[in-house]
Amino acid sequence: MGPGGACWRGGGAGARRWLSSRAPAPRVCVVGSGPAGFYTAQHLLKHHDLAQVDIYEKLPVPFGLVRFGVAPDHPEVKSYGAEDNRILGIPGENLPGVYSARAFVGWYNGLPENRDLNPDLSCETALILGHGNVALDIARILLSPLDLLRKTDITDCSLAALACSKVKRVWLAGRRGPLQVAFTIKELREMINLPGTQPVLNPADFTGLENAVKDAPRPRKRLTELMIKTALQKPGEVAAQAAAARQWGLKFQRSPQEVLPTADGRRARGVRMALTRLEGSGESAKAIPTGDVEELECGLVLSSIGYRSLPLDPAVPFDTQRGIIPNSMGRVEGAPGLYCSGWVKRGPTGVIITTMNDSFDTAQSVLEDLRGGMLDVSVSREGFGAVGSILRSRGVRPVSFSDWEKIDAAEVARGKAAGKPREKIVDPQEMLQLIGH
């Protein structure tokens, strides 16, 4: 199911102490080794004495976007995942110089499928479409001093590309206003204090907002107050901005209409933005085009407008509009014994704590169904024994956890030599050669 969600079947028998100990132990198959899969497995094993859980992953390495998510300088919060990204749906979005946030994040985090992205960083101005934490992560990576990045597990090729980067200005544009930004105060504060970088916020964007947030929830109020304070401060007031060679800023009520090509049509040179007005207030405010437009010159465009999950298999129900598996408390509709968790269950929202609680809820549904006799407990399941036989018959050699430990040790050793936590191997074939496959 990919790193953003997990899908599994529960079966077999036995449940804690309320069923006969002679009954076969329930075997649970979890597809996807990201946070959703691991948290679900953890809850089942903790609350069921007999449960046996097998976790399956398409890559040779586990942990999904705990390994490949968000930013290498934020190892404690990596937890964003889904198989695909939402498209902009505008002319020019396939021009060279335009990338999805998912692919760009995958590139600097060593996700094998994105290792050859090779983004062109030869321009001075980058535009990130989106006002979420992932957008701030990307801006921070583009503008961070190399000495800070060298201490992280960012890939060598990404570090080399960033060392040659000409990007010195990053704009983050969103369709709505300051009261609707989706990033959090911790990430904003870190961006404001980024050494050698100056924030550029227009005071006019915040007129009257101090009164508007008086009764807002405390996190929203503090976030808005920090933006206002930053907009009103004089250049150089923050020590980190002294002699700043780089800058970043927030642009509000701007909706992308078209990515504009260079004269020869070979790459992006800018984005035509529709100016918007807000209808309604707070989280439910909608951005309505005013009819006015402006062009923003930039050679690098990164779309960070959200992620979406992909269907697992034709046999598994899937809502293509919402990008989720239809479910009730994790129980897949019309498929008894099949469950889901993570973004494929609820959509692409939230961070690791959200996924953890969501996974616990789904695991609880499995436990309740075991206890209530909703699952077939009459036949013992073979689990990976049967799956292993099928794989061998197809000539497939799966990577075991002990194999992963060899890959892990090699990455840590390479990282130690370079003064980093690890140096990720980004080529699956190299991983397989390392473990003798």
Tab-separated table of C-alpha atoms in Angstrom:
chain	number	residue	atom	x	y	z
A	1	MET	CA	0.000	0.000	0.000
A	2	GLY	CA	3.039	2.194	0.208
A	3	PRO	CA	4.507	4.282	2.970
A	4	GLY	CA	1.452	6.465	3.448
A	5	GLY	CA	-0.910	3.742	4.528
A	6	ALA	CA	-1.238	0.116	5.387
A	7	CYS	CA	-3.692	-2.521	4.360
A	8	TRP	CA	-3.972	-5.966	5.868
A	9	ARG	CA	-6.019	-9.067	6.375
A	10	GLY	CA	-6.828	-10.489	9.764
A	11	GLY	CA	-7.604	-14.151	10.100
A	12	GLY	CA	-7.005	-17.274	12.080
A	13	ALA	CA	-8.187	-17.626	15.615
A	14	GLY	CA	-7.593	-16.896	19.245
A	15	ALA	CA	-7.850	-13.493	20.845
A	16	ARG	CA	-6.218	-12.586	24.080
A	17	ARG	CA	-7.609	-14.736	26.874
A	18	TRP	CA	-11.237	-15.021	25.858
A	19	LEU	CA	-10.753	-17.836	23.325
A	20	SER	CA	-9.443	-21.333	23.832
A	21	SER	CA	-5.667	-21.592	23.897
A	22	ARG	CA	-6.077	-24.625	21.601
A	23	ALA	CA	-7.388	-22.381	18.833
A	24	PRO	CA	-4.866	-21.458	16.107
A	25	ALA	CA	-3.133	-18.127	16.555
A	26	PRO	CA	-4.417	-15.299	14.348
A	27	ARG	CA	-2.093	-14.477	11.458
A	28	VAL	CA	-2.158	-10.856	10.307
A	29	CYS	CA	-0.639	-9.684	7.027
A	30	VAL	CA	0.343	-5.997	6.921
A	31	VAL	CA	1.139	-4.519	3.506
A	32	GLY	CA	3.391	-1.467	3.861
A	33	SER	CA	6.158	-0.928	6.425
A	34	GLY	CA	5.644	2.772	7.074
A	35	PRO	CA	4.383	4.265	10.346
A	36	ALA	CA	0.788	3.107	9.737
A	37	GLY	CA	1.872	-0.511	9.277
A	38	PHE	CA	4.272	-0.610	12.223
A	39	TYR	CA	1.947	1.142	14.669
A	40	THR	CA	-0.861	-1.237	13.767
A	41	ALA	CA	1.393	-4.254	14.239
A	42	GLN	CA	2.610	-2.835	17.564
A	43	HIS	CA	-0.930	-2.421	18.908
A	44	LEU	CA	-1.998	-5.907	17.825
A	45	LEU	CA	1.053	-7.582	19.376
A	46	LYS	CA	0.733	-5.579	22.580
A	47	HIS	CA	-2.934	-6.388	23.123
A	48	HIS	CA	-3.138	-9.935	21.773
A	49	ASP	CA	-1.089	-12.707	23.358
A	50	LEU	CA	-1.229	-15.062	20.366
A	51	ALA	CA	-1.165	-12.727	17.337
A	52	GLN	CA	1.483	-13.250	14.660
A	53	VAL	CA	2.108	-10.388	12.249
A	54	ASP	CA	3.938	-10.464	8.894
A	55	ILE	CA	4.832	-7.091	7.358
A	56	TYR	CA	5.438	-6.839	3.605
A	57	GLU	CA	7.248	-3.984	1.825
A	58	LYS	CA	7.915	-3.398	-1.865
A	59	LEU	CA	11.378	-1.858	-1.291
A	60	PRO	CA	14.429	-3.753	0.046
A	61	VAL	CA	14.439	-1.438	3.096
A	62	PRO	CA	11.720	-0.912	5.743
A	63	PHE	CA	10.155	2.083	7.517
A	64	GLY	CA	8.631	3.847	4.514
A	65	LEU	CA	8.661	7.599	4.820
A	66	VAL	CA	10.119	7.477	8.301
A	67	ARG	CA	13.214	6.826	6.190
A	68	PHE	CA	12.234	8.802	3.096
A	69	GLY	CA	9.940	11.586	4.366
A	70	VAL	CA	9.999	15.320	4.929
A	71	ALA	CA	13.571	16.517	5.558
A	72	PRO	CA	16.904	15.004	6.588
A	73	ASP	CA	17.432	17.715	9.227
A	74	HIS	CA	14.140	16.761	10.927
A	75	PRO	CA	14.615	13.051	11.662
A	76	GLU	CA	12.190	13.218	14.582
A	77	VAL	CA	9.150	14.168	12.487
A	78	LYS	CA	9.477	12.155	9.294
A	79	SER	CA	5.976	10.806	8.618
A	80	TYR	CA	4.472	11.963	5.372
A	81	GLY	CA	3.585	9.373	2.794
A	82	ALA	CA	1.405	8.357	-0.101
A	83	GLU	CA	2.089	6.772	-3.427
A	84	ASP	CA	1.425	9.806	-5.621
A	85	ASN	CA	1.049	13.582	-5.609
A	86	ARG	CA	-1.860	15.788	-6.601
A	87	ILE	CA	-1.401	17.445	-9.987
A	88	LEU	CA	-1.848	21.166	-10.550
A	89	GLY	CA	-3.992	20.668	-13.627
A	90	ILE	CA	-2.664	23.786	-15.385
A	91	PRO	CA	-0.876	24.371	-18.718
A	92	GLY	CA	2.893	24.043	-18.581
A	93	GLU	CA	3.140	21.914	-15.443
A	94	ASN	CA	5.106	19.275	-17.386
A	95	LEU	CA	7.808	21.733	-18.469
A	96	PRO	CA	11.391	21.048	-17.327
A	97	GLY	CA	11.983	22.952	-14.110
A	98	VAL	CA	8.622	21.925	-12.595
A	99	TYR	CA	8.667	19.186	-9.963
A	100	SER	CA	6.266	17.709	-7.451
A	101	ALA	CA	7.174	18.125	-3.801
A	102	ARG	CA	6.941	14.360	-3.389
A	103	ALA	CA	9.572	13.711	-6.069
A	104	PHE	CA	11.858	16.489	-4.798
A	105	VAL	CA	11.642	15.277	-1.187
A	106	GLY	CA	12.223	11.710	-2.394
A	107	TRP	CA	15.304	12.901	-4.301
A	108	TYR	CA	17.071	14.531	-1.362
A	109	ASN	CA	16.014	11.720	0.990
A	110	GLY	CA	17.293	8.880	-1.200
A	111	LEU	CA	14.015	7.312	-2.334
A	112	PRO	CA	15.151	4.907	-5.088
A	113	GLU	CA	12.448	5.886	-7.567
A	114	ASN	CA	13.522	9.553	-7.386
A	115	ARG	CA	17.307	9.095	-7.380
A	116	ASP	CA	17.634	10.233	-11.013
A	117	LEU	CA	15.448	13.352	-10.688
A	118	ASN	CA	18.453	15.651	-11.223
A	119	PRO	CA	16.567	18.932	-10.597
A	120	ASP	CA	17.898	22.013	-12.351
A	121	LEU	CA	18.986	24.453	-9.625
A	122	SER	CA	20.676	26.934	-11.954
A	123	CYS	CA	18.103	29.718	-11.447
A	124	GLU	CA	18.097	32.395	-8.730
A	125	THR	CA	14.387	32.281	-7.853
A	126	ALA	CA	12.292	29.260	-6.886
A	127	LEU	CA	8.529	29.190	-6.353
A	128	ILE	CA	6.920	26.645	-4.057
A	129	LEU	CA	3.174	26.273	-4.473
A	130	GLY	CA	1.749	25.484	-1.046
A	131	HIS	CA	1.753	26.741	2.540
A	132	GLY	CA	2.298	23.506	4.471
A	133	ASN	CA	5.181	22.043	6.462
A	134	VAL	CA	6.485	20.153	3.409
A	135	ALA	CA	6.695	23.464	1.503
A	136	LEU	CA	8.723	24.979	4.365
A	137	ASP	CA	10.913	21.865	4.492
A	138	ILE	CA	11.789	22.241	0.821
A	139	ALA	CA	12.472	25.975	1.187
A	140	ARG	CA	14.743	25.272	4.146
A	141	ILE	CA	16.688	22.600	2.257
A	142	LEU	CA	17.130	24.942	-0.741
A	143	LEU	CA	18.447	27.783	1.433
A	144	SER	CA	20.243	26.015	4.300
A	145	PRO	CA	23.998	26.538	4.743
A	146	LEU	CA	25.803	23.453	3.474
A	147	ASP	CA	27.546	22.952	6.816
A	148	LEU	CA	24.156	22.256	8.411
A	149	LEU	CA	23.132	19.775	5.715
A	150	ARG	CA	26.449	17.916	5.779
A	151	LYS	CA	25.640	16.665	9.289
A	152	THR	CA	22.388	15.023	8.172
A	153	ASP	CA	21.670	11.843	6.213
A	154	ILE	CA	20.918	13.795	3.018
A	155	THR	CA	22.259	11.876	0.025
A	156	ASP	CA	25.669	12.727	-1.388
A	157	CYS	CA	24.328	13.487	-4.864
A	158	SER	CA	21.709	15.880	-3.428
A	159	LEU	CA	24.356	17.621	-1.326
A	160	ALA	CA	26.584	18.014	-4.381
A	161	ALA	CA	23.708	19.491	-6.392
A	162	LEU	CA	22.800	21.906	-3.586
A	163	ALA	CA	26.467	22.955	-3.321
A	164	CYS	CA	26.261	24.112	-6.947
A	165	SER	CA	22.777	25.612	-6.580
A	166	LYS	CA	22.254	29.208	-7.732
A	167	VAL	CA	18.927	29.497	-5.871
A	168	LYS	CA	19.038	32.434	-3.457
A	169	ARG	CA	15.373	33.451	-3.315
A	170	VAL	CA	12.375	31.236	-2.524
A	171	TRP	CA	8.727	32.294	-2.592
A	172	LEU	CA	5.978	30.188	-1.047
A	173	ALA	CA	2.591	30.968	-2.582
A	174	GLY	CA	-0.858	29.897	-1.424
A	175	ARG	CA	-4.407	30.397	-2.692
A	176	ARG	CA	-5.684	31.663	0.671
A	177	GLY	CA	-4.493	34.064	3.362
A	178	PRO	CA	-2.328	34.097	6.521
A	179	LEU	CA	-5.132	32.671	8.673
A	180	GLN	CA	-5.303	29.539	6.487
A	181	VAL	CA	-1.626	28.521	6.292
A	182	ALA	CA	-1.105	24.851	7.143
A	183	PHE	CA	2.447	24.959	8.481
A	184	THR	CA	3.154	24.963	12.218
A	185	ILE	CA	4.943	27.499	14.419
A	186	LYS	CA	8.000	25.293	15.039
A	187	GLU	CA	8.741	25.007	11.312
A	188	LEU	CA	8.041	28.718	10.730
A	189	ARG	CA	10.317	29.795	13.575
A	190	GLU	CA	13.113	27.578	12.276
A	191	MET	CA	12.756	29.127	8.824
A	192	ILE	CA	12.773	32.669	10.238
A	193	ASN	CA	15.981	31.933	12.149
A	194	LEU	CA	17.769	30.147	9.295
A	195	PRO	CA	21.361	31.513	9.239
A	196	GLY	CA	22.244	33.828	6.373
A	197	THR	CA	18.637	34.036	5.228
A	198	GLN	CA	16.183	36.930	5.461
A	199	PRO	CA	12.378	36.494	5.631
A	200	VAL	CA	10.387	38.871	3.428
A	201	LEU	CA	6.768	39.263	4.548
A	202	ASN	CA	4.591	42.141	3.407
A	203	PRO	CA	3.033	44.027	6.383
A	204	ALA	CA	0.010	44.873	4.224
A	205	ASP	CA	-0.913	41.161	4.107
A	206	PHE	CA	-1.481	41.215	7.868
A	207	THR	CA	-3.530	44.393	8.287
A	208	GLY	CA	-6.253	43.895	10.892
A	209	LEU	CA	-5.330	40.299	11.632
A	210	GLU	CA	-4.309	40.952	15.246
A	211	ASN	CA	-7.966	41.574	16.090
A	212	ALA	CA	-9.163	38.727	13.873
A	213	VAL	CA	-7.162	36.117	15.815
A	214	LYS	CA	-7.977	37.303	19.332
A	215	ASP	CA	-10.511	34.505	19.778
A	216	ALA	CA	-8.742	31.959	17.562
A	217	PRO	CA	-7.317	28.724	19.040
A	218	ARG	CA	-3.963	29.360	20.727
A	219	PRO	CA	-1.775	27.612	18.080
A	220	ARG	CA	-3.350	29.682	15.260
A	221	LYS	CA	-3.075	32.881	17.302
A	222	ARG	CA	0.620	32.345	18.122
A	223	LEU	CA	1.421	31.398	14.521
A	224	THR	CA	-0.265	34.530	13.146
A	225	GLU	CA	1.400	36.757	15.751
A	226	LEU	CA	4.815	35.398	14.748
A	227	MET	CA	4.137	36.152	11.070
A	228	ILE	CA	3.009	39.700	11.959
A	229	LYS	CA	6.093	40.276	14.127
A	230	THR	CA	8.339	39.027	11.311
A	231	ALA	CA	6.606	41.220	8.727
A	232	LEU	CA	7.080	44.347	10.872
A	233	GLN	CA	10.711	43.797	11.886
A	234	LYS	CA	13.468	45.735	10.164
A	235	PRO	CA	16.006	43.862	8.022
A	236	GLY	CA	18.875	42.518	10.099
A	237	GLU	CA	16.999	42.578	13.430
A	238	VAL	CA	17.451	38.828	13.744
A	239	ALA	CA	21.105	37.878	14.289
A	240	ALA	CA	20.815	34.991	11.829
A	241	GLN	CA	19.963	37.469	9.059
A	242	ALA	CA	23.100	39.569	9.341
A	243	ALA	CA	24.562	40.059	5.852
A	244	ALA	CA	21.909	37.678	4.516
A	245	ALA	CA	22.737	36.551	1.000
A	246	ARG	CA	19.470	34.661	0.622
A	247	GLN	CA	15.808	35.408	1.234
A	248	TRP	CA	12.422	33.745	1.330
A	249	GLY	CA	8.889	35.020	1.610
A	250	LEU	CA	5.206	34.163	1.748
A	251	LYS	CA	2.780	35.219	-0.971
A	252	PHE	CA	-0.921	35.008	-0.188
A	253	GLN	CA	-4.113	34.810	-2.251
A	254	ARG	CA	-2.279	33.646	-5.359
A	255	SER	CA	-3.539	30.679	-7.393
A	256	PRO	CA	-1.394	29.233	-10.237
A	257	GLN	CA	-2.986	29.552	-13.677
A	258	GLU	CA	-0.166	28.587	-16.018
A	259	VAL	CA	3.530	27.726	-15.946
A	260	LEU	CA	5.115	30.048	-18.488
A	261	PRO	CA	7.765	28.693	-20.891
A	262	THR	CA	10.997	30.356	-21.990
A	263	ALA	CA	11.117	31.812	-25.499
A	264	ASP	CA	12.429	28.530	-26.892
A	265	GLY	CA	9.754	26.593	-25.011
A	266	ARG	CA	12.308	24.322	-23.386
A	267	ARG	CA	11.801	25.098	-19.694
A	268	ALA	CA	9.837	27.101	-17.139
A	269	ARG	CA	10.539	30.820	-16.725
A	270	GLY	CA	7.703	31.795	-14.410
A	271	VAL	CA	4.117	31.259	-13.305
A	272	ARG	CA	1.026	33.310	-14.088
A	273	MET	CA	-0.908	33.671	-10.843
A	274	ALA	CA	-4.581	34.528	-10.441
A	275	LEU	CA	-5.193	36.942	-7.566
A	276	THR	CA	-7.950	35.699	-5.265
A	277	ARG	CA	-10.330	37.034	-2.646
A	278	LEU	CA	-11.575	35.030	0.299
A	279	GLU	CA	-15.180	34.016	0.781
A	280	GLY	CA	-15.953	32.991	4.335
A	281	SER	CA	-13.471	32.905	7.195
A	282	GLY	CA	-11.203	30.593	9.116
A	283	GLU	CA	-10.468	27.070	7.911
A	284	SER	CA	-13.534	27.009	5.641
A	285	ALA	CA	-12.604	30.168	3.674
A	286	LYS	CA	-12.625	29.636	-0.090
A	287	ALA	CA	-10.335	31.369	-2.609
A	288	ILE	CA	-12.273	33.002	-5.460
A	289	PRO	CA	-10.392	34.461	-8.490
A	290	THR	CA	-10.788	38.240	-8.788
A	291	GLY	CA	-10.015	38.343	-12.502
A	292	ASP	CA	-6.649	40.029	-11.933
A	293	VAL	CA	-3.419	38.195	-12.679
A	294	GLU	CA	0.302	38.691	-12.147
A	295	GLU	CA	3.414	36.941	-13.416
A	296	LEU	CA	6.093	35.731	-11.069
A	297	GLU	CA	9.508	35.072	-12.620
A	298	CYS	CA	11.122	31.833	-11.458
A	299	GLY	CA	13.133	29.038	-13.041
A	300	LEU	CA	12.225	26.367	-10.496
A	301	VAL	CA	8.628	25.474	-9.586
A	302	LEU	CA	7.780	22.973	-6.864
A	303	SER	CA	4.202	21.856	-6.369
A	304	SER	CA	3.438	21.106	-2.715
A	305	ILE	CA	-0.356	21.020	-2.822
A	306	GLY	CA	-0.837	17.580	-1.299
A	307	TYR	CA	-0.480	13.868	-1.849
A	308	ARG	CA	-2.820	11.111	-2.905
A	309	SER	CA	-2.888	7.356	-2.503
A	310	LEU	CA	-3.181	4.939	-5.411
A	311	PRO	CA	-5.367	1.819	-5.728
A	312	LEU	CA	-3.762	-1.320	-4.300
A	313	ASP	CA	-5.459	-3.950	-6.456
A	314	PRO	CA	-8.666	-4.163	-8.520
A	315	ALA	CA	-10.074	-6.502	-5.865
A	316	VAL	CA	-9.746	-3.825	-3.163
A	317	PRO	CA	-12.433	-1.083	-3.167
A	318	PHE	CA	-11.047	2.389	-3.867
A	319	ASP	CA	-12.595	5.864	-3.981
A	320	THR	CA	-10.663	7.620	-6.752
A	321	GLN	CA	-12.245	10.998	-5.989
A	322	ARG	CA	-11.104	11.056	-2.358
A	323	GLY	CA	-8.037	8.865	-2.858
A	324	ILE	CA	-8.970	6.496	-0.029
A	325	ILE	CA	-10.208	2.956	0.559
A	326	PRO	CA	-13.876	3.231	1.675
A	327	ASN	CA	-13.943	2.054	5.272
A	328	SER	CA	-15.615	2.250	8.633
A	329	MET	CA	-13.129	2.535	11.533
A	330	GLY	CA	-10.559	0.867	9.294
A	331	ARG	CA	-12.874	-1.973	8.194
A	332	VAL	CA	-12.856	-2.009	4.390
A	333	GLU	CA	-16.407	-1.779	3.065
A	334	GLY	CA	-17.619	-4.970	1.403
A	335	ALA	CA	-14.456	-6.920	2.242
A	336	PRO	CA	-14.700	-8.739	5.592
A	337	GLY	CA	-11.280	-9.406	7.098
A	338	LEU	CA	-9.620	-6.561	5.172
A	339	TYR	CA	-8.555	-3.387	7.038
A	340	CYS	CA	-6.722	-0.163	6.232
A	341	SER	CA	-4.875	2.590	8.070
A	342	GLY	CA	-2.886	5.760	7.416
A	343	TRP	CA	-3.519	8.174	4.584
A	344	VAL	CA	-5.157	5.506	2.437
A	345	LYS	CA	-7.765	5.287	5.212
A	346	ARG	CA	-8.411	8.963	5.961
A	347	GLY	CA	-6.732	11.008	3.202
A	348	PRO	CA	-3.419	12.922	3.153
A	349	THR	CA	-3.619	14.848	6.412
A	350	GLY	CA	-1.772	14.829	9.693
A	351	VAL	CA	1.663	13.839	10.934
A	352	ILE	CA	3.125	10.917	12.852
A	353	ILE	CA	1.006	11.274	16.000
A	354	THR	CA	-2.147	11.363	13.838
A	355	THR	CA	-1.065	8.207	12.031
A	356	MET	CA	-0.196	6.505	15.313
A	357	ASN	CA	-3.631	7.112	16.846
A	358	ASP	CA	-5.342	6.246	13.576
A	359	SER	CA	-3.435	2.940	13.407
A	360	PHE	CA	-4.307	2.084	16.996
A	361	ASP	CA	-7.994	2.663	16.173
A	362	THR	CA	-7.839	0.301	13.202
A	363	ALA	CA	-5.967	-2.331	15.205
A	364	GLN	CA	-8.674	-2.065	17.847
A	365	SER	CA	-11.260	-2.839	15.166
A	366	VAL	CA	-9.310	-6.008	14.305
A	367	LEU	CA	-9.204	-7.028	17.976
A	368	GLU	CA	-12.936	-6.383	18.395
A	369	ASP	CA	-13.721	-8.456	15.309
A	370	LEU	CA	-11.579	-11.301	16.612
A	371	ARG	CA	-13.327	-11.151	19.959
A	372	GLY	CA	-16.777	-10.966	18.384
A	373	GLY	CA	-16.195	-13.934	16.081
A	374	MET	CA	-16.397	-11.784	12.933
A	375	LEU	CA	-13.229	-13.349	11.505
A	376	ASP	CA	-12.803	-16.957	10.422
A	377	VAL	CA	-11.098	-18.722	13.322
A	378	SER	CA	-11.617	-22.284	12.152
A	379	VAL	CA	-8.543	-22.709	9.970
A	380	SER	CA	-4.893	-22.178	10.837
A	381	ARG	CA	-3.118	-19.747	8.508
A	382	GLU	CA	0.385	-20.469	7.243
A	383	GLY	CA	1.370	-16.819	6.925
A	384	PHE	CA	4.763	-16.161	5.398
A	385	GLY	CA	5.412	-19.913	5.069
A	386	ALA	CA	2.835	-20.058	2.287
A	387	VAL	CA	3.822	-16.709	0.792
A	388	GLY	CA	7.487	-17.755	0.805
A	389	SER	CA	6.647	-20.868	-1.200
A	390	ILE	CA	4.783	-18.789	-3.783
A	391	LEU	CA	7.709	-16.377	-4.076
A	392	ARG	CA	10.215	-19.211	-4.503
A	393	SER	CA	8.074	-20.749	-7.230
A	394	ARG	CA	8.247	-17.415	-9.044
A	395	GLY	CA	11.987	-17.072	-8.608
A	396	VAL	CA	11.634	-14.143	-6.186
A	397	ARG	CA	14.140	-13.855	-3.328
A	398	PRO	CA	12.642	-11.655	-0.603
A	399	VAL	CA	14.802	-9.428	1.577
A	400	SER	CA	14.595	-10.483	5.231
A	401	PHE	CA	14.967	-8.257	8.274
A	402	SER	CA	18.446	-9.687	8.899
A	403	ASP	CA	19.278	-8.737	5.283
A	404	TRP	CA	18.097	-5.217	6.073
A	405	GLU	CA	20.387	-5.150	9.088
A	406	LYS	CA	23.345	-5.760	6.755
A	407	ILE	CA	22.229	-2.854	4.533
A	408	ASP	CA	21.727	-0.714	7.627
A	409	ALA	CA	25.221	-1.500	8.941
A	410	ALA	CA	26.792	-0.666	5.571
A	411	GLU	CA	24.929	2.679	5.384
A	412	VAL	CA	25.918	3.615	8.929
A	413	ALA	CA	29.562	2.704	8.239
A	414	ARG	CA	29.634	4.814	5.065
A	415	GLY	CA	28.003	7.684	6.936
A	416	LYS	CA	30.494	7.496	9.794
A	417	ALA	CA	33.351	7.858	7.336
A	418	ALA	CA	31.722	11.061	6.056
A	419	GLY	CA	30.709	12.409	9.487
A	420	LYS	CA	27.005	11.716	8.898
A	421	PRO	CA	24.419	9.509	10.666
A	422	ARG	CA	24.309	7.317	7.551
A	423	GLU	CA	24.906	7.439	3.801
A	424	LYS	CA	21.799	5.953	2.203
A	425	ILE	CA	22.175	3.482	-0.636
A	426	VAL	CA	19.742	4.676	-3.298
A	427	ASP	CA	20.108	1.898	-5.892
A	428	PRO	CA	18.047	-1.222	-5.060
A	429	GLN	CA	20.407	-3.378	-7.144
A	430	GLU	CA	23.343	-2.250	-5.021
A	431	MET	CA	21.351	-3.186	-1.904
A	432	LEU	CA	20.683	-6.655	-3.276
A	433	GLN	CA	24.333	-7.170	-4.251
A	434	LEU	CA	25.355	-6.178	-0.738
A	435	ILE	CA	23.295	-8.985	0.784
A	436	GLY	CA	24.322	-11.535	-1.843
A	437	HIS	CA	21.096	-11.631	-3.858
